[in-house]
Short mmCIF file of C-alpha atoms in Angstrom, two decimals:
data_model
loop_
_atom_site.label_atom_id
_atom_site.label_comp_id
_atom_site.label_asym_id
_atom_site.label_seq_id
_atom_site.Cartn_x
_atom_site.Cartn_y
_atom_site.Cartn_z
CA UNK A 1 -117.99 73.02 61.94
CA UNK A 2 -117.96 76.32 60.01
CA UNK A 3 -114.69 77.96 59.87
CA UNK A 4 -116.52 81.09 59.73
CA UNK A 5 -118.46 80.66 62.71
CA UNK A 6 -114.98 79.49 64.48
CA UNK A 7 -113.68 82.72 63.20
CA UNK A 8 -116.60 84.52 64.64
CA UNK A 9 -116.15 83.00 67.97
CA UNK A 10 -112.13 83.21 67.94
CA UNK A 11 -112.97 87.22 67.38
CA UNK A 12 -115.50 87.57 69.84
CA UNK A 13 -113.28 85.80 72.78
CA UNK A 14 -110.59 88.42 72.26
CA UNK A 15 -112.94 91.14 72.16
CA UNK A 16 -114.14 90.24 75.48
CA UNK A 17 -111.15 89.05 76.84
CA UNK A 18 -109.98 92.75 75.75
CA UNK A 19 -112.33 94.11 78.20
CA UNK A 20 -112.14 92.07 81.07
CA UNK A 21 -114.33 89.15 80.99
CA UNK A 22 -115.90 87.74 83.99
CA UNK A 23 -114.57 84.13 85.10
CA UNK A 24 -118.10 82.43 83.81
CA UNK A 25 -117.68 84.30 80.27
CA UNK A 26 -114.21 82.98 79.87
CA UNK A 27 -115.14 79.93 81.03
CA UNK A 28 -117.96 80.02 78.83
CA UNK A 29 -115.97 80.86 75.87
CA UNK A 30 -113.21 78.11 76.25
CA UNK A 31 -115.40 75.31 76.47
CA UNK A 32 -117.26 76.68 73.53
CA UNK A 33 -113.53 77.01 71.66
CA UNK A 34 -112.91 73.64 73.06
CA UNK A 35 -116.26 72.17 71.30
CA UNK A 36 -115.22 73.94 67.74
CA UNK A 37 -111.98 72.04 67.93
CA UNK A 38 -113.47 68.84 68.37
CA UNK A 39 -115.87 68.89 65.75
CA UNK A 40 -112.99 69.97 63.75
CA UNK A 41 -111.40 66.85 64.71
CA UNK A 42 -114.23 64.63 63.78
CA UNK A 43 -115.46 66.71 60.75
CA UNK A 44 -113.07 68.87 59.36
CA UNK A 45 -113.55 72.21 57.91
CA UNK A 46 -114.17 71.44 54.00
CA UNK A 47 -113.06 74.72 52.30
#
């Protein structure tokens, strides 16, 4: 996965998690965060 888009995604969960996210936007969020990590896992980030 794209450590850039992972960035992206890191910065856009605390953005919305700074203004009060509803439960399916967090929910939302984590699995996507959850999905970055393992496709880090079984591709990882060439830099």
């Amino acid at each position: 996965m794209d450590a850039l888009i992972r960035h992206e995604t890191i910065e856009l969960y605390r953005r919305l998690l700074s203004q009060g996210p509803t439960e399916e936007q967090r929910r939302v969020l984590l699995a996507l965060l959850r999905c970055l990590d393992a496709q880090d896992l079984v591709q990882p980030t060439r830099h």
